[in-house]
Amino acid sequence: MVTAPHEALHRVFLQDKTLYARVLRLFGVEVGEPAEVREEKTDLTEARPLERRVDNLLRVKDSGGGEYLVALESQTRVDPLKPAAWAYYASFLMSKYGVPVVLLVATQSRRVSAWADRPHDHGIADWPTLTVRPLVVGPDTLAPLTDPEAARRDLALSALTVMTHATSPTVGATIKVMCAALRDSAETEALVWAELIAQGLSKSPAGKTWRNIMAVDMSFWSSPVSEEIREEGRAEGRAEGRAKGRAEGRAEGRAEGQVLSLFKVLRSRGIDVPDETRTRIESCTDTATLDTWMDRALTATTLPEVLRNEE
């Protein structure tokens, strides 16, 4: 079944069609500077009734006159039949286009990465007729984000990194760095990557954290996902009896939204909030304090870590 993370993990390479080259270089695969990159049809079906489709396909002409194809695949699970499909893709594409093929596989799973990141032999035990070796991009091969400025310089690669680290222990810190990078970027460009990351993280705990941040820290942006999240927050607040009506003034309204989002983050991280502390948080109207609590909540494991001297 096609899922939002599956789609986002290969569509990120279409949003920036030169991203594949930077990813290859990260793995020590030197390729020429792309002079022309265009999408090709992904349908690899033959005349016989057997449908096969690669997730995405790029045709590259580099500045040195070389030409090759980049077959982009998202992989969410270990599939014993997939290496045979990859072999088919590679041989079919080489036969059809007459150029070399690079198979680039993106995943959020360490288990999938360990399974896919090796030569896959096809043939008899002592003599493989065909060997396929994908280049795998995953949480073990892309380092977590640590520097907002470095992340801002390559938002495409940074967005891919956030998505591949969806289930990593470091995802909270990586998300914070990405948010800082987007705040310092042009709004129109930042919105594209923010929306794609929301799709890539989907309904995972990291995805909930990202959506909460979009609704609060990036509340000055207007986008389908952020507006949807704000409406969810308002509805949830009403359902829980914590909605306080229309906020009087912009600062008060933002504080109320921050409080609701903070509770959502704490809940998604499994941190219980006693009634007495809940009342104290709900009564806070200082947006700077609420921002500090939200930042801490992204990586904290206990409530005292979030509130520190406030609890």
XYZ file of C-alpha atoms in Angstrom:
311
model
C 0.000 0.000 0.000
C 1.313 3.432 -0.936
C 1.685 5.655 2.139
C 2.477 9.345 2.601
C 6.044 8.670 3.871
C 6.640 6.336 0.904
C 5.622 9.052 -1.537
C 7.545 11.828 0.215
C 10.799 9.851 0.373
C 11.094 9.703 -3.397
C 9.253 12.901 -4.318
C 11.825 14.946 -2.408
C 14.204 14.098 -5.247
C 11.759 15.637 -7.723
C 11.384 18.829 -5.714
C 15.121 19.388 -6.180
C 16.250 17.330 -9.159
C 19.943 17.754 -8.375
C 19.598 16.351 -4.841
C 20.445 12.831 -6.033
C 23.936 14.030 -7.074
C 24.695 15.446 -3.636
C 23.465 12.248 -2.015
C 25.693 10.131 -4.275
C 28.712 12.271 -3.381
C 27.977 11.776 0.321
C 28.569 8.075 -0.314
C 31.783 8.647 -2.242
C 30.200 8.189 -5.665
C 31.600 10.985 -7.817
C 29.304 12.168 -10.587
C 29.614 15.148 -12.906
C 27.690 18.338 -12.261
C 24.155 17.857 -13.673
C 23.577 20.037 -16.720
C 20.109 18.692 -17.465
C 17.789 16.499 -15.394
C 14.335 15.503 -16.538
C 11.715 13.061 -15.354
C 10.996 9.972 -17.421
C 7.931 7.725 -17.448
C 7.946 5.351 -14.519
C 5.954 2.611 -16.263
C 8.224 -0.353 -17.059
C 5.396 -2.632 -18.170
C 6.018 -4.911 -21.137
C 3.507 -6.101 -23.728
C 2.689 -9.157 -21.609
C 0.311 -8.513 -18.675
C 2.939 -7.856 -15.988
C 2.923 -4.335 -14.631
C 6.090 -2.950 -13.080
C 6.706 0.628 -12.043
C 9.700 2.302 -10.492
C 8.724 5.006 -7.966
C 10.465 7.781 -9.914
C 12.975 7.989 -12.718
C 15.391 10.786 -13.582
C 17.401 11.074 -16.784
C 20.616 13.008 -16.255
C 23.040 14.681 -18.624
C 26.090 15.981 -16.820
C 28.327 18.868 -17.749
C 30.988 16.488 -19.066
C 28.661 14.959 -21.632
C 27.865 11.809 -19.654
C 24.339 10.453 -19.426
C 22.709 8.040 -16.981
C 19.444 7.213 -15.231
C 18.622 7.459 -11.523
C 15.884 5.034 -10.461
C 14.359 6.277 -7.182
C 12.703 3.797 -4.847
C 11.093 4.169 -1.410
C 11.210 1.041 0.737
C 9.195 0.724 3.955
C 9.685 -2.991 4.715
C 11.896 -5.976 4.034
C 10.548 -7.660 0.906
C 12.320 -10.830 -0.312
C 10.835 -10.321 -3.791
C 12.026 -6.745 -4.189
C 15.662 -7.459 -5.229
C 14.340 -9.388 -8.235
C 12.209 -6.372 -9.163
C 15.246 -4.105 -8.791
C 17.216 -6.390 -11.105
C 14.378 -6.172 -13.607
C 14.276 -2.386 -13.380
C 18.017 -2.036 -13.925
C 18.281 -4.461 -16.842
C 15.111 -3.152 -18.528
C 16.180 0.471 -18.244
C 19.695 -0.220 -19.539
C 18.224 -2.105 -22.498
C 15.614 0.559 -23.250
C 17.763 3.691 -22.852
C 21.261 2.326 -23.491
C 22.781 4.237 -20.546
C 24.001 3.239 -17.055
C 21.503 3.053 -14.190
C 21.914 4.062 -10.537
C 19.369 2.552 -8.126
C 18.813 4.858 -5.129
C 16.664 3.466 -2.299
C 15.375 5.666 0.542
C 14.035 4.270 3.811
C 13.162 5.324 7.370
C 13.904 1.881 8.801
C 17.271 0.681 10.100
C 16.177 -2.917 9.527
C 15.289 -2.200 5.903
C 18.525 -0.283 5.417
C 20.634 -3.176 6.729
C 18.791 -5.609 4.462
C 18.913 -3.484 1.308
C 22.434 -2.055 1.624
C 24.392 -4.943 0.089
C 24.917 -6.666 -3.259
C 21.895 -8.775 -4.234
C 22.992 -11.737 -6.367
C 20.717 -13.467 -8.866
C 21.740 -16.838 -10.262
C 23.000 -20.140 -8.888
C 24.978 -20.376 -5.654
C 28.458 -20.419 -7.213
C 27.806 -18.153 -10.169
C 25.542 -15.099 -9.906
C 24.412 -14.010 -13.353
C 23.291 -10.580 -12.218
C 24.157 -8.551 -9.127
C 22.220 -5.460 -8.102
C 23.665 -3.098 -5.510
C 21.381 -0.227 -4.507
C 22.684 2.919 -2.877
C 20.620 3.118 0.318
C 19.746 6.393 2.043
C 18.503 5.864 5.584
C 18.902 6.804 9.263
C 22.261 5.011 9.487
C 23.703 6.636 6.373
C 22.567 10.262 6.728
C 23.936 12.030 9.824
C 21.392 13.875 12.031
C 21.135 17.631 11.583
C 23.121 19.654 14.113
C 23.769 23.049 12.485
C 20.837 25.263 11.350
C 23.052 27.264 8.990
C 24.364 24.129 7.283
C 20.806 22.808 7.072
C 19.602 26.058 5.487
C 22.266 25.874 2.769
C 20.741 22.628 1.438
C 17.082 22.447 2.437
C 16.412 19.500 0.113
C 19.060 17.284 1.698
C 18.023 18.473 5.156
C 14.369 17.621 4.489
C 15.408 14.153 3.311
C 17.466 13.744 6.500
C 14.508 14.648 8.727
C 12.276 12.143 6.927
C 14.779 9.287 7.100
C 15.248 9.897 10.839
C 11.505 9.658 11.566
C 11.990 6.827 14.084
C 15.505 7.692 15.279
C 16.210 8.717 18.888
C 17.766 11.912 17.511
C 14.700 12.983 15.524
C 13.640 15.612 18.113
C 16.955 17.444 17.904
C 17.002 17.087 14.112
C 13.515 18.595 13.878
C 14.559 21.587 16.006
C 17.536 22.268 13.718
C 15.334 22.008 10.618
C 12.793 24.425 12.073
C 15.529 26.945 12.783
C 16.788 26.579 9.211
C 13.308 27.135 7.751
C 12.697 30.220 9.870
C 15.729 31.834 8.243
C 14.640 30.878 4.701
C 12.310 32.568 2.236
C 8.707 31.822 3.202
C 7.667 30.426 -0.187
C 10.623 28.019 -0.249
C 10.298 27.059 3.407
C 6.612 26.219 3.005
C 7.370 23.681 0.274
C 9.818 21.762 2.461
C 7.681 22.098 5.602
C 4.705 20.538 3.824
C 6.802 17.737 2.300
C 8.322 16.899 5.693
C 4.825 16.771 7.209
C 3.897 14.245 4.517
C 7.091 12.248 5.031
C 6.705 12.005 8.814
C 2.962 11.398 8.479
C 1.237 10.166 11.675
C 4.373 9.005 13.490
C 5.211 10.601 16.874
C 7.807 12.699 15.040
C 5.103 13.712 12.578
C 2.865 14.887 15.415
C 5.738 16.916 16.819
C 6.414 18.480 13.428
C 2.751 19.350 12.898
C 2.562 20.965 16.336
C 5.590 23.099 15.584
C 4.098 24.151 12.246
C 0.975 25.259 14.052
C 2.793 27.244 16.734
C 6.392 28.186 16.015
C 5.570 28.753 12.353
C 2.142 30.256 12.977
C 2.960 33.242 10.812
C 2.893 30.916 7.785
C -0.311 30.018 6.019
C -0.389 26.541 4.520
C -2.933 23.717 4.174
C -1.238 21.547 6.791
C -0.637 24.317 9.323
C -4.217 25.572 8.989
C -5.499 22.021 9.388
C -3.396 21.564 12.540
C -4.624 24.806 14.064
C -8.204 23.722 13.486
C -7.440 20.327 15.052
C -5.969 22.109 18.074
C -8.996 24.342 18.433
C -11.386 21.384 18.137
C -9.392 19.323 20.621
C -9.316 22.191 23.071
C -13.099 22.544 22.881
C -13.585 18.784 23.318
C -11.415 18.753 26.432
C -13.128 21.773 27.922
C -10.015 23.900 27.672
C -11.113 26.282 24.967
C -11.451 29.771 26.365
C -13.383 31.370 23.531
C -11.909 33.934 21.253
C -8.531 35.209 22.396
C -8.440 38.869 23.307
C -5.590 40.160 21.260
C -3.020 38.449 19.094
C -0.567 37.610 21.917
C -3.247 35.959 24.052
C -4.482 33.921 21.091
C -0.989 32.687 20.276
C -0.377 31.739 23.927
C -3.563 29.685 24.012
C -2.506 27.853 20.864
C 0.947 27.244 22.332
C -0.559 25.733 25.478
C -2.748 23.351 23.488
C 0.163 22.303 21.289
C 2.453 21.838 24.303
C -0.050 19.413 25.831
C -0.210 17.517 22.515
C 3.588 17.190 22.372
C 3.786 16.042 25.995
C 1.048 13.482 25.375
C 2.721 12.191 22.196
C 5.961 11.693 24.166
C 4.166 9.817 26.940
C 4.693 12.500 29.604
C 1.823 12.707 32.125
C 0.741 16.127 33.401
C -0.853 16.228 36.888
C -3.952 18.415 37.292
C -2.114 20.984 39.416
C 0.644 21.390 36.820
C -1.908 21.427 33.989
C -3.624 24.397 35.640
C -0.296 26.203 36.009
C 0.568 25.671 32.322
C -2.900 26.735 31.158
C -2.628 29.963 33.126
C 0.693 30.932 31.515
C 0.304 33.762 29.003
C 3.992 34.526 28.478
C 4.771 33.376 24.929
C 8.552 33.341 25.514
C 8.152 30.928 28.447
C 5.805 28.741 26.415
C 8.346 28.714 23.557
C 11.032 27.537 25.994
C 8.794 24.772 27.339
C 7.946 23.638 23.787
C 11.636 23.451 22.825
C 12.403 21.353 25.897
C 9.371 19.104 25.341
C 10.728 17.981 21.960
C 13.572 16.030 23.600
C 12.646 15.742 27.297
C 11.576 12.457 28.872
C 10.109 13.829 32.127
C 7.963 16.808 33.068
C 10.604 18.387 35.377
C 12.973 18.503 32.400
C 10.413 20.591 30.548
C 9.527 22.991 33.336
C 12.792 22.788 35.290
C 12.672 25.571 37.912
C 9.001 26.110 37.105
C 7.920 22.810 38.700
